[in-house]
Amino acid sequence: MSARAGAGTGEDPGAAAARLTGRPATRRRPLSAMLTEVTLDGGQTVMVKRGDDPGVVAAEAAGLRWLADAGTVRVPAVHGHDRHWLVTEQVPTGHPSTRAAARFGRDLAALHAVGAPAFGAPPPDGPADAYIGMAPMRNVTGTDWPRWYAEHRVLPYLRRAVDDGTVRRGEAEVIERACERLPELAGPAEPPARLHGDLWNGNVLWGADGQAWLIDPAAHGGHRETDLAMLHLFGCPHLDQVLDGYQEVAPLAEGWADRVGLHQLFPLLVHTVLFGRGYAGQAVTVARAALAR
């Protein structure tokens, strides 16, 4: 869950944690406007998030549970939530290592292989109207990945960016042409994978236990290469080892490296909507590269 703070409930994070866990709060340490580290009676420390839209909290809680149910990647346990508050396990942080990266790759491959009912399927009990970061993300299901990806992951954000003036009409046409060619560019058909959905480096915690933990999911059924493309987009420690571990468990289809840019169109356009013109150029560049193939 990203920064949609200010629930306006009048309740502080310590009181919310106490109510949702049944244990009094003894210490509070604000980390941001929306995130607080709270120590409960008995010494356990939890993370408390606040969201102003009930869909944000519901989507993250459902996503964390859906990922945890796969029994593969490490995710913080959900200790309680309501319409405006989410209480989760605190993950003591450590440092990335090649060993942890390789294990993360293997675990991520196993997560994807657990699958999803359809492309765009939300987690059980998760809302169809979810979020990726601060941007709304609607989970509409489909069976044909190229068509679904264009209609429900790329074009909605492209239209908003054009309306906002952050993507010019001529640039939008380049991205639209790439979407039209997705059926021939997408590679072999694959079944829906169980995705984290917002897998940039900031949502990977390298734990003190020597393992990678995933936080802040925008979980849904999608193409497994999309999660990997997000790891490429903003960099990830020991990414080569992550990919090696992944390939050990579930080798990627031939030509996957040439498709990274196509899978990055979605997060790049989300960032264009949220943060402006700087990301628009990257989106157009990867679309042009796809069209040149």
PDB file of C-alpha atoms in Angstrom:
ATOM      1  CA  MET A   1       0.000   0.000   0.000  1.00  0.00           C
ATOM      2  CA  SER A   2       1.481   3.335  -0.985  1.00  0.00           C
ATOM      3  CA  ALA A   3       0.948   6.841   0.225  1.00  0.00           C
ATOM      4  CA  ARG A   4      -2.776   7.367   0.432  1.00  0.00           C
ATOM      5  CA  ALA A   5      -2.686   8.696   3.980  1.00  0.00           C
ATOM      6  CA  GLY A   6      -5.034  10.762   6.063  1.00  0.00           C
ATOM      7  CA  ALA A   7      -7.872   8.432   6.895  1.00  0.00           C
ATOM      8  CA  GLY A   8      -9.450  11.094   9.056  1.00  0.00           C
ATOM      9  CA  THR A   9     -10.577   8.535  11.650  1.00  0.00           C
ATOM     10  CA  GLY A  10      -9.305  10.542  14.611  1.00  0.00           C
ATOM     11  CA  GLU A  11      -7.589   7.399  15.923  1.00  0.00           C
ATOM     12  CA  ASP A  12      -3.827   7.256  16.391  1.00  0.00           C
ATOM     13  CA  PRO A  13      -1.743   4.285  15.169  1.00  0.00           C
ATOM     14  CA  GLY A  14      -1.104   2.962  18.669  1.00  0.00           C
ATOM     15  CA  ALA A  15      -4.796   2.899  19.506  1.00  0.00           C
ATOM     16  CA  ALA A  16      -5.572   1.255  16.152  1.00  0.00           C
ATOM     17  CA  ALA A  17      -2.932  -1.425  16.743  1.00  0.00           C
ATOM     18  CA  ALA A  18      -4.259  -2.100  20.234  1.00  0.00           C
ATOM     19  CA  ARG A  19      -7.834  -2.398  18.984  1.00  0.00           C
ATOM     20  CA  LEU A  20      -6.950  -4.704  16.080  1.00  0.00           C
ATOM     21  CA  THR A  21      -4.575  -6.979  18.006  1.00  0.00           C
ATOM     22  CA  GLY A  22      -6.163  -6.878  21.455  1.00  0.00           C
ATOM     23  CA  ARG A  23      -2.858  -5.853  23.056  1.00  0.00           C
ATOM     24  CA  PRO A  24      -2.036  -2.393  24.465  1.00  0.00           C
ATOM     25  CA  ALA A  25       0.569  -0.292  22.659  1.00  0.00           C
ATOM     26  CA  THR A  26       3.569   0.714  24.737  1.00  0.00           C
ATOM     27  CA  ARG A  27       5.644   2.631  22.178  1.00  0.00           C
ATOM     28  CA  ARG A  28       5.109   4.423  18.879  1.00  0.00           C
ATOM     29  CA  ARG A  29       7.732   5.483  16.337  1.00  0.00           C
ATOM     30  CA  PRO A  30       6.389   7.335  13.274  1.00  0.00           C
ATOM     31  CA  LEU A  31       8.266   6.456  10.094  1.00  0.00           C
ATOM     32  CA  SER A  32       6.182   8.563   7.695  1.00  0.00           C
ATOM     33  CA  ALA A  33       2.805  10.273   7.519  1.00  0.00           C
ATOM     34  CA  MET A  34       1.169   6.910   6.894  1.00  0.00           C
ATOM     35  CA  LEU A  35       3.468   4.361   8.552  1.00  0.00           C
ATOM     36  CA  THR A  36       4.210   3.861  12.250  1.00  0.00           C
ATOM     37  CA  GLU A  37       6.239   1.276  14.104  1.00  0.00           C
ATOM     38  CA  VAL A  38       4.294   0.262  17.218  1.00  0.00           C
ATOM     39  CA  THR A  39       5.515  -1.874  20.109  1.00  0.00           C
ATOM     40  CA  LEU A  40       2.804  -3.891  21.828  1.00  0.00           C
ATOM     41  CA  ASP A  41       2.582  -5.026  25.417  1.00  0.00           C
ATOM     42  CA  GLY A  42       4.882  -8.034  25.690  1.00  0.00           C
ATOM     43  CA  GLY A  43       7.504  -6.568  23.363  1.00  0.00           C
ATOM     44  CA  GLN A  44       6.256  -7.493  19.882  1.00  0.00           C
ATOM     45  CA  THR A  45       6.739  -4.735  17.293  1.00  0.00           C
ATOM     46  CA  VAL A  46       4.292  -4.332  14.427  1.00  0.00           C
ATOM     47  CA  MET A  47       3.925  -2.011  11.444  1.00  0.00           C
ATOM     48  CA  VAL A  48       0.761   0.104  11.325  1.00  0.00           C
ATOM     49  CA  LYS A  49      -0.413   1.731   8.076  1.00  0.00           C
ATOM     50  CA  ARG A  50      -3.248   4.135   7.532  1.00  0.00           C
ATOM     51  CA  GLY A  51      -5.202   4.585   4.309  1.00  0.00           C
ATOM     52  CA  ASP A  52      -7.893   7.084   3.407  1.00  0.00           C
ATOM     53  CA  ASP A  53      -9.621   4.789   0.927  1.00  0.00           C
ATOM     54  CA  PRO A  54     -10.936   1.483   2.279  1.00  0.00           C
ATOM     55  CA  GLY A  55     -10.005  -0.161  -1.017  1.00  0.00           C
ATOM     56  CA  VAL A  56      -6.322   0.488  -0.359  1.00  0.00           C
ATOM     57  CA  VAL A  57      -6.313  -1.352   2.949  1.00  0.00           C
ATOM     58  CA  ALA A  58      -8.532  -4.192   1.748  1.00  0.00           C
ATOM     59  CA  ALA A  59      -6.414  -4.739  -1.373  1.00  0.00           C
ATOM     60  CA  GLU A  60      -3.125  -4.869   0.485  1.00  0.00           C
ATOM     61  CA  ALA A  61      -4.400  -7.177   3.223  1.00  0.00           C
ATOM     62  CA  ALA A  62      -5.942  -9.553   0.669  1.00  0.00           C
ATOM     63  CA  GLY A  63      -2.799  -9.425  -1.467  1.00  0.00           C
ATOM     64  CA  LEU A  64      -0.475 -10.243   1.420  1.00  0.00           C
ATOM     65  CA  ARG A  65      -2.633 -13.190   2.428  1.00  0.00           C
ATOM     66  CA  TRP A  66      -2.875 -14.467  -1.156  1.00  0.00           C
ATOM     67  CA  LEU A  67       0.893 -14.379  -1.546  1.00  0.00           C
ATOM     68  CA  ALA A  68       1.379 -16.015   1.849  1.00  0.00           C
ATOM     69  CA  ASP A  69      -1.092 -18.784   0.976  1.00  0.00           C
ATOM     70  CA  ALA A  70       1.236 -19.859  -1.838  1.00  0.00           C
ATOM     71  CA  GLY A  71       3.837 -20.877   0.760  1.00  0.00           C
ATOM     72  CA  THR A  72       6.710 -19.638  -1.385  1.00  0.00           C
ATOM     73  CA  VAL A  73       8.000 -16.070  -0.978  1.00  0.00           C
ATOM     74  CA  ARG A  74       8.238 -14.516   2.471  1.00  0.00           C
ATOM     75  CA  VAL A  75       5.626 -11.838   3.222  1.00  0.00           C
ATOM     76  CA  PRO A  76       4.755 -10.128   6.512  1.00  0.00           C
ATOM     77  CA  ALA A  77       1.823 -11.674   8.359  1.00  0.00           C
ATOM     78  CA  VAL A  78      -1.367  -9.628   8.622  1.00  0.00           C
ATOM     79  CA  HIS A  79      -2.254  -9.172  12.309  1.00  0.00           C
ATOM     80  CA  GLY A  80      -5.436  -7.209  11.705  1.00  0.00           C
ATOM     81  CA  HIS A  81      -7.104  -4.612   9.513  1.00  0.00           C
ATOM     82  CA  ASP A  82     -10.260  -2.599   9.068  1.00  0.00           C
ATOM     83  CA  ARG A  83     -11.423   0.062   6.628  1.00  0.00           C
ATOM     84  CA  HIS A  84      -8.576   2.462   7.444  1.00  0.00           C
ATOM     85  CA  TRP A  85      -5.831   0.583   9.314  1.00  0.00           C
ATOM     86  CA  LEU A  86      -3.538  -2.337   8.516  1.00  0.00           C
ATOM     87  CA  VAL A  87      -1.339  -4.019  11.134  1.00  0.00           C
ATOM     88  CA  THR A  88       1.394  -6.330   9.875  1.00  0.00           C
ATOM     89  CA  GLU A  89       4.442  -8.162  11.094  1.00  0.00           C
ATOM     90  CA  GLN A  90       7.647  -6.152  11.360  1.00  0.00           C
ATOM     91  CA  VAL A  91      10.530  -7.562   9.311  1.00  0.00           C
ATOM     92  CA  PRO A  92      13.966  -6.926  10.863  1.00  0.00           C
ATOM     93  CA  THR A  93      16.133  -5.823   7.969  1.00  0.00           C
ATOM     94  CA  GLY A  94      19.580  -7.011   7.001  1.00  0.00           C
ATOM     95  CA  HIS A  95      21.654  -6.801   3.834  1.00  0.00           C
ATOM     96  CA  PRO A  96      21.234  -8.335   0.385  1.00  0.00           C
ATOM     97  CA  SER A  97      23.444 -11.284  -0.474  1.00  0.00           C
ATOM     98  CA  THR A  98      23.946 -13.473  -3.520  1.00  0.00           C
ATOM     99  CA  ARG A  99      22.624 -16.469  -1.609  1.00  0.00           C
ATOM    100  CA  ALA A 100      19.448 -14.641  -0.570  1.00  0.00           C
ATOM    101  CA  ALA A 101      19.001 -13.338  -4.125  1.00  0.00           C
ATOM    102  CA  ALA A 102      19.205 -16.815  -5.649  1.00  0.00           C
ATOM    103  CA  ARG A 103      16.711 -18.142  -3.123  1.00  0.00           C
ATOM    104  CA  PHE A 104      14.418 -15.197  -3.821  1.00  0.00           C
ATOM    105  CA  GLY A 105      14.516 -16.039  -7.518  1.00  0.00           C
ATOM    106  CA  ARG A 106      13.586 -19.661  -6.840  1.00  0.00           C
ATOM    107  CA  ASP A 107      10.788 -18.665  -4.473  1.00  0.00           C
ATOM    108  CA  LEU A 108       9.425 -16.082  -6.923  1.00  0.00           C
ATOM    109  CA  ALA A 109       9.297 -18.702  -9.660  1.00  0.00           C
ATOM    110  CA  ALA A 110       7.396 -20.998  -7.312  1.00  0.00           C
ATOM    111  CA  LEU A 111       4.954 -18.191  -6.446  1.00  0.00           C
ATOM    112  CA  HIS A 112       4.228 -17.513 -10.094  1.00  0.00           C
ATOM    113  CA  ALA A 113       3.684 -21.213 -10.745  1.00  0.00           C
ATOM    114  CA  VAL A 114       0.924 -21.410  -8.115  1.00  0.00           C
ATOM    115  CA  GLY A 115      -1.101 -19.420 -10.609  1.00  0.00           C
ATOM    116  CA  ALA A 116      -4.308 -17.399 -10.643  1.00  0.00           C
ATOM    117  CA  PRO A 117      -7.832 -18.008 -11.983  1.00  0.00           C
ATOM    118  CA  ALA A 118      -7.427 -15.474 -14.812  1.00  0.00           C
ATOM    119  CA  PHE A 119      -5.421 -12.493 -15.942  1.00  0.00           C
ATOM    120  CA  GLY A 120      -6.572  -9.609 -13.793  1.00  0.00           C
ATOM    121  CA  ALA A 121      -8.047 -11.859 -11.100  1.00  0.00           C
ATOM    122  CA  PRO A 122      -7.851 -10.138  -7.691  1.00  0.00           C
ATOM    123  CA  PRO A 123      -6.930 -12.075  -4.556  1.00  0.00           C
ATOM    124  CA  PRO A 124      -9.859 -13.813  -2.865  1.00  0.00           C
ATOM    125  CA  ASP A 125     -11.820 -11.195  -0.891  1.00  0.00           C
ATOM    126  CA  GLY A 126      -9.758  -8.479  -2.554  1.00  0.00           C
ATOM    127  CA  PRO A 127     -11.535  -5.568  -4.246  1.00  0.00           C
ATOM    128  CA  ALA A 128     -11.763  -5.285  -8.005  1.00  0.00           C
ATOM    129  CA  ASP A 129     -10.987  -1.581  -7.605  1.00  0.00           C
ATOM    130  CA  ALA A 130      -7.516  -1.842  -6.137  1.00  0.00           C
ATOM    131  CA  TYR A 131      -4.347   0.264  -6.302  1.00  0.00           C
ATOM    132  CA  ILE A 132      -0.786   0.150  -7.565  1.00  0.00           C
ATOM    133  CA  GLY A 133       1.057   2.669  -5.464  1.00  0.00           C
ATOM    134  CA  MET A 134      -1.181   5.725  -5.324  1.00  0.00           C
ATOM    135  CA  ALA A 135      -2.817   4.958  -8.667  1.00  0.00           C
ATOM    136  CA  PRO A 136      -6.153   3.147  -9.004  1.00  0.00           C
ATOM    137  CA  MET A 137      -5.819  -0.286 -10.607  1.00  0.00           C
ATOM    138  CA  ARG A 138      -8.963  -2.064 -11.739  1.00  0.00           C
ATOM    139  CA  ASN A 139      -8.883  -5.840 -11.727  1.00  0.00           C
ATOM    140  CA  VAL A 140     -10.944  -6.861 -14.757  1.00  0.00           C
ATOM    141  CA  THR A 141     -10.397 -10.465 -15.767  1.00  0.00           C
ATOM    142  CA  GLY A 142      -9.460 -11.850 -19.165  1.00  0.00           C
ATOM    143  CA  THR A 143      -8.146 -15.016 -20.779  1.00  0.00           C
ATOM    144  CA  ASP A 144      -5.990 -13.547 -23.575  1.00  0.00           C
ATOM    145  CA  TRP A 145      -2.932 -11.839 -22.090  1.00  0.00           C
ATOM    146  CA  PRO A 146      -1.989  -9.446 -24.934  1.00  0.00           C
ATOM    147  CA  ARG A 147      -5.521  -8.080 -25.207  1.00  0.00           C
ATOM    148  CA  TRP A 148      -6.026  -7.939 -21.425  1.00  0.00           C
ATOM    149  CA  TYR A 149      -2.665  -6.250 -20.826  1.00  0.00           C
ATOM    150  CA  ALA A 150      -3.353  -3.570 -23.430  1.00  0.00           C
ATOM    151  CA  GLU A 151      -6.944  -2.877 -22.377  1.00  0.00           C
ATOM    152  CA  HIS A 152      -6.592  -3.046 -18.597  1.00  0.00           C
ATOM    153  CA  ARG A 153      -2.967  -2.300 -17.753  1.00  0.00           C
ATOM    154  CA  VAL A 154      -1.497  -0.009 -20.444  1.00  0.00           C
ATOM    155  CA  LEU A 155      -4.234   2.013 -22.141  1.00  0.00           C
ATOM    156  CA  PRO A 156      -6.106   3.253 -19.031  1.00  0.00           C
ATOM    157  CA  TYR A 157      -2.965   4.986 -17.761  1.00  0.00           C
ATOM    158  CA  LEU A 158      -2.021   6.184 -21.240  1.00  0.00           C
ATOM    159  CA  ARG A 159      -5.432   7.855 -21.631  1.00  0.00           C
ATOM    160  CA  ARG A 160      -5.107   9.562 -18.265  1.00  0.00           C
ATOM    161  CA  ALA A 161      -1.580  10.723 -19.060  1.00  0.00           C
ATOM    162  CA  VAL A 162      -2.793  12.206 -22.367  1.00  0.00           C
ATOM    163  CA  ASP A 163      -5.680  13.922 -20.590  1.00  0.00           C
ATOM    164  CA  ASP A 164      -3.244  15.319 -18.015  1.00  0.00           C
ATOM    165  CA  GLY A 165      -0.908  16.574 -20.758  1.00  0.00           C
ATOM    166  CA  THR A 166       2.052  14.457 -19.634  1.00  0.00           C
ATOM    167  CA  VAL A 167       2.020  12.346 -22.815  1.00  0.00           C
ATOM    168  CA  ARG A 168       1.623  14.075 -26.193  1.00  0.00           C
ATOM    169  CA  ARG A 169      -0.745  12.745 -28.844  1.00  0.00           C
ATOM    170  CA  GLY A 170       2.053  11.684 -31.183  1.00  0.00           C
ATOM    171  CA  GLU A 171       3.783   9.824 -28.360  1.00  0.00           C
ATOM    172  CA  ALA A 172       0.536   8.120 -27.406  1.00  0.00           C
ATOM    173  CA  GLU A 173       0.206   6.823 -30.956  1.00  0.00           C
ATOM    174  CA  VAL A 174       3.566   5.053 -30.638  1.00  0.00           C
ATOM    175  CA  ILE A 175       2.422   3.274 -27.471  1.00  0.00           C
ATOM    176  CA  GLU A 176      -0.944   2.434 -29.042  1.00  0.00           C
ATOM    177  CA  ARG A 177       0.821   0.851 -32.025  1.00  0.00           C
ATOM    178  CA  ALA A 178       2.897  -1.270 -29.650  1.00  0.00           C
ATOM    179  CA  CYS A 179      -0.317  -2.418 -27.974  1.00  0.00           C
ATOM    180  CA  GLU A 180      -1.804  -3.331 -31.344  1.00  0.00           C
ATOM    181  CA  ARG A 181       1.206  -5.516 -32.073  1.00  0.00           C
ATOM    182  CA  LEU A 182       1.206  -7.229 -28.669  1.00  0.00           C
ATOM    183  CA  PRO A 183      -0.237 -10.503 -30.005  1.00  0.00           C
ATOM    184  CA  GLU A 184       2.842 -10.974 -32.211  1.00  0.00           C
ATOM    185  CA  LEU A 185       5.330  -9.500 -29.726  1.00  0.00           C
ATOM    186  CA  ALA A 186       4.182 -11.186 -26.513  1.00  0.00           C
ATOM    187  CA  GLY A 187       5.948 -14.507 -27.019  1.00  0.00           C
ATOM    188  CA  PRO A 188       4.447 -17.931 -26.287  1.00  0.00           C
ATOM    189  CA  ALA A 189       1.138 -17.995 -24.433  1.00  0.00           C
ATOM    190  CA  GLU A 190       1.464 -18.669 -20.712  1.00  0.00           C
ATOM    191  CA  PRO A 191      -1.104 -19.369 -17.975  1.00  0.00           C
ATOM    192  CA  PRO A 192      -1.945 -16.609 -15.479  1.00  0.00           C
ATOM    193  CA  ALA A 193       0.708 -16.319 -12.783  1.00  0.00           C
ATOM    194  CA  ARG A 194       0.199 -15.186  -9.201  1.00  0.00           C
ATOM    195  CA  LEU A 195       1.929 -11.804  -9.265  1.00  0.00           C
ATOM    196  CA  HIS A 196       3.144  -9.485  -6.544  1.00  0.00           C
ATOM    197  CA  GLY A 197       2.205  -6.824  -9.081  1.00  0.00           C
ATOM    198  CA  ASP A 198       4.380  -3.912  -7.898  1.00  0.00           C
ATOM    199  CA  LEU A 199       7.724  -5.661  -7.657  1.00  0.00           C
ATOM    200  CA  TRP A 200      10.188  -2.818  -7.727  1.00  0.00           C
ATOM    201  CA  ASN A 201      13.261  -2.909  -5.500  1.00  0.00           C
ATOM    202  CA  GLY A 202      11.638  -0.740  -2.811  1.00  0.00           C
ATOM    203  CA  ASN A 203       9.113  -3.493  -2.154  1.00  0.00           C
ATOM    204  CA  VAL A 204      11.807  -6.116  -1.559  1.00  0.00           C
ATOM    205  CA  LEU A 205      13.080  -6.178   2.017  1.00  0.00           C
ATOM    206  CA  TRP A 206      16.327  -8.015   2.622  1.00  0.00           C
ATOM    207  CA  GLY A 207      15.708  -9.532   6.025  1.00  0.00           C
ATOM    208  CA  ALA A 208      18.067 -10.096   8.914  1.00  0.00           C
ATOM    209  CA  ASP A 209      17.153 -13.781   8.517  1.00  0.00           C
ATOM    210  CA  GLY A 210      19.035 -13.865   5.199  1.00  0.00           C
ATOM    211  CA  GLN A 211      15.900 -13.989   3.057  1.00  0.00           C
ATOM    212  CA  ALA A 212      14.052 -11.568   0.815  1.00  0.00           C
ATOM    213  CA  TRP A 213      10.604 -10.444   1.986  1.00  0.00           C
ATOM    214  CA  LEU A 214       7.970  -8.813  -0.223  1.00  0.00           C
ATOM    215  CA  ILE A 215       5.797  -5.912   0.928  1.00  0.00           C
ATOM    216  CA  ASP A 216       3.190  -3.542  -0.572  1.00  0.00           C
ATOM    217  CA  PRO A 217       1.729  -5.871  -3.210  1.00  0.00           C
ATOM    218  CA  ALA A 218      -0.669  -4.935  -5.987  1.00  0.00           C
ATOM    219  CA  ALA A 219      -1.398  -8.635  -6.313  1.00  0.00           C
ATOM    220  CA  HIS A 220      -3.372 -10.030  -9.238  1.00  0.00           C
ATOM    221  CA  GLY A 221      -3.215 -12.670 -11.934  1.00  0.00           C
ATOM    222  CA  GLY A 222      -0.840 -11.648 -14.703  1.00  0.00           C
ATOM    223  CA  HIS A 223       2.125 -12.612 -16.856  1.00  0.00           C
ATOM    224  CA  ARG A 224       5.137 -13.702 -14.839  1.00  0.00           C
ATOM    225  CA  GLU A 225       7.512 -11.642 -16.967  1.00  0.00           C
ATOM    226  CA  THR A 226       5.811  -8.471 -15.677  1.00  0.00           C
ATOM    227  CA  ASP A 227       7.099  -8.992 -12.127  1.00  0.00           C
ATOM    228  CA  LEU A 228      10.603  -9.602 -13.466  1.00  0.00           C
ATOM    229  CA  ALA A 229      10.428  -6.538 -15.716  1.00  0.00           C
ATOM    230  CA  MET A 230       9.628  -4.392 -12.693  1.00  0.00           C
ATOM    231  CA  LEU A 231      12.721  -5.703 -10.917  1.00  0.00           C
ATOM    232  CA  HIS A 232      14.746  -4.648 -13.967  1.00  0.00           C
ATOM    233  CA  LEU A 233      13.129  -1.218 -14.171  1.00  0.00           C
ATOM    234  CA  PHE A 234      14.515   0.342 -11.001  1.00  0.00           C
ATOM    235  CA  GLY A 235      17.329  -2.074 -10.292  1.00  0.00           C
ATOM    236  CA  CYS A 236      17.603  -4.831  -7.714  1.00  0.00           C
ATOM    237  CA  PRO A 237      20.673  -5.997  -5.766  1.00  0.00           C
ATOM    238  CA  HIS A 238      22.176  -9.144  -7.243  1.00  0.00           C
ATOM    239  CA  LEU A 239      19.578  -9.231 -10.016  1.00  0.00           C
ATOM    240  CA  ASP A 240      21.644 -11.698 -12.035  1.00  0.00           C
ATOM    241  CA  GLN A 241      21.492 -14.150  -9.129  1.00  0.00           C
ATOM    242  CA  VAL A 242      17.745 -13.574  -8.756  1.00  0.00           C
ATOM    243  CA  LEU A 243      17.274 -14.447 -12.428  1.00  0.00           C
ATOM    244  CA  ASP A 244      19.581 -17.461 -12.201  1.00  0.00           C
ATOM    245  CA  GLY A 245      17.567 -18.806  -9.282  1.00  0.00           C
ATOM    246  CA  TYR A 246      14.330 -18.174 -11.151  1.00  0.00           C
ATOM    247  CA  GLN A 247      15.535 -19.967 -14.273  1.00  0.00           C
ATOM    248  CA  GLU A 248      16.570 -23.005 -12.204  1.00  0.00           C
ATOM    249  CA  VAL A 249      12.955 -23.532 -11.170  1.00  0.00           C
ATOM    250  CA  ALA A 250      10.972 -22.211 -14.137  1.00  0.00           C
ATOM    251  CA  PRO A 251      12.985 -21.339 -17.256  1.00  0.00           C
ATOM    252  CA  LEU A 252      11.648 -18.316 -19.097  1.00  0.00           C
ATOM    253  CA  ALA A 253      10.443 -18.590 -22.680  1.00  0.00           C
ATOM    254  CA  GLU A 254      12.935 -17.828 -25.425  1.00  0.00           C
ATOM    255  CA  GLY A 255      13.221 -14.109 -26.162  1.00  0.00           C
ATOM    256  CA  TRP A 256      12.095 -12.999 -22.690  1.00  0.00           C
ATOM    257  CA  ALA A 257      14.865 -10.382 -22.464  1.00  0.00           C
ATOM    258  CA  ASP A 258      13.543  -8.691 -25.622  1.00  0.00           C
ATOM    259  CA  ARG A 259      10.108  -8.421 -24.001  1.00  0.00           C
ATOM    260  CA  VAL A 260      11.196  -6.647 -20.821  1.00  0.00           C
ATOM    261  CA  GLY A 261      10.311  -3.241 -22.265  1.00  0.00           C
ATOM    262  CA  LEU A 262       6.793  -4.342 -23.194  1.00  0.00           C
ATOM    263  CA  HIS A 263       6.157  -5.436 -19.628  1.00  0.00           C
ATOM    264  CA  GLN A 264       7.589  -2.161 -18.341  1.00  0.00           C
ATOM    265  CA  LEU A 265       5.008  -0.101 -20.234  1.00  0.00           C
ATOM    266  CA  PHE A 266       2.520  -0.660 -17.426  1.00  0.00           C
ATOM    267  CA  PRO A 267       4.663   0.598 -14.502  1.00  0.00           C
ATOM    268  CA  LEU A 268       6.195   3.370 -16.613  1.00  0.00           C
ATOM    269  CA  LEU A 269       2.765   4.761 -17.467  1.00  0.00           C
ATOM    270  CA  VAL A 270       1.643   4.435 -13.848  1.00  0.00           C
ATOM    271  CA  HIS A 271       4.680   6.500 -12.879  1.00  0.00           C
ATOM    272  CA  THR A 272       3.906   8.978 -15.643  1.00  0.00           C
ATOM    273  CA  VAL A 273       0.425   9.476 -14.187  1.00  0.00           C
ATOM    274  CA  LEU A 274       1.749   9.800 -10.639  1.00  0.00           C
ATOM    275  CA  PHE A 275       5.010  11.667 -11.124  1.00  0.00           C
ATOM    276  CA  GLY A 276       4.900  13.395 -14.473  1.00  0.00           C
ATOM    277  CA  ARG A 277       6.633  13.791 -17.760  1.00  0.00           C
ATOM    278  CA  GLY A 278      10.000  12.255 -16.889  1.00  0.00           C
ATOM    279  CA  TYR A 279       8.626   8.730 -17.184  1.00  0.00           C
ATOM    280  CA  ALA A 280       6.689   9.444 -20.380  1.00  0.00           C
ATOM    281  CA  GLY A 281       9.892   9.523 -22.409  1.00  0.00           C
ATOM    282  CA  GLN A 282      10.916   6.113 -21.066  1.00  0.00           C
ATOM    283  CA  ALA A 283       7.532   4.652 -21.988  1.00  0.00           C
ATOM    284  CA  VAL A 284       7.782   5.961 -25.537  1.00  0.00           C
ATOM    285  CA  THR A 285      11.353   4.686 -25.849  1.00  0.00           C
ATOM    286  CA  VAL A 286      10.460   1.112 -24.870  1.00  0.00           C
ATOM    287  CA  ALA A 287       7.407   1.197 -27.173  1.00  0.00           C
ATOM    288  CA  ARG A 288       9.574   2.316 -30.103  1.00  0.00           C
ATOM    289  CA  ALA A 289      12.098  -0.413 -29.337  1.00  0.00           C
ATOM    290  CA  ALA A 290       9.323  -3.003 -29.374  1.00  0.00           C
ATOM    291  CA  LEU A 291       8.040  -1.743 -32.706  1.00  0.00           C
ATOM    292  CA  ALA A 292      11.537  -1.970 -34.182  1.00  0.00           C
ATOM    293  CA  ARG A 293      11.749  -5.718 -33.495  1.00  0.00           C
TER     294      ARG A 293
END
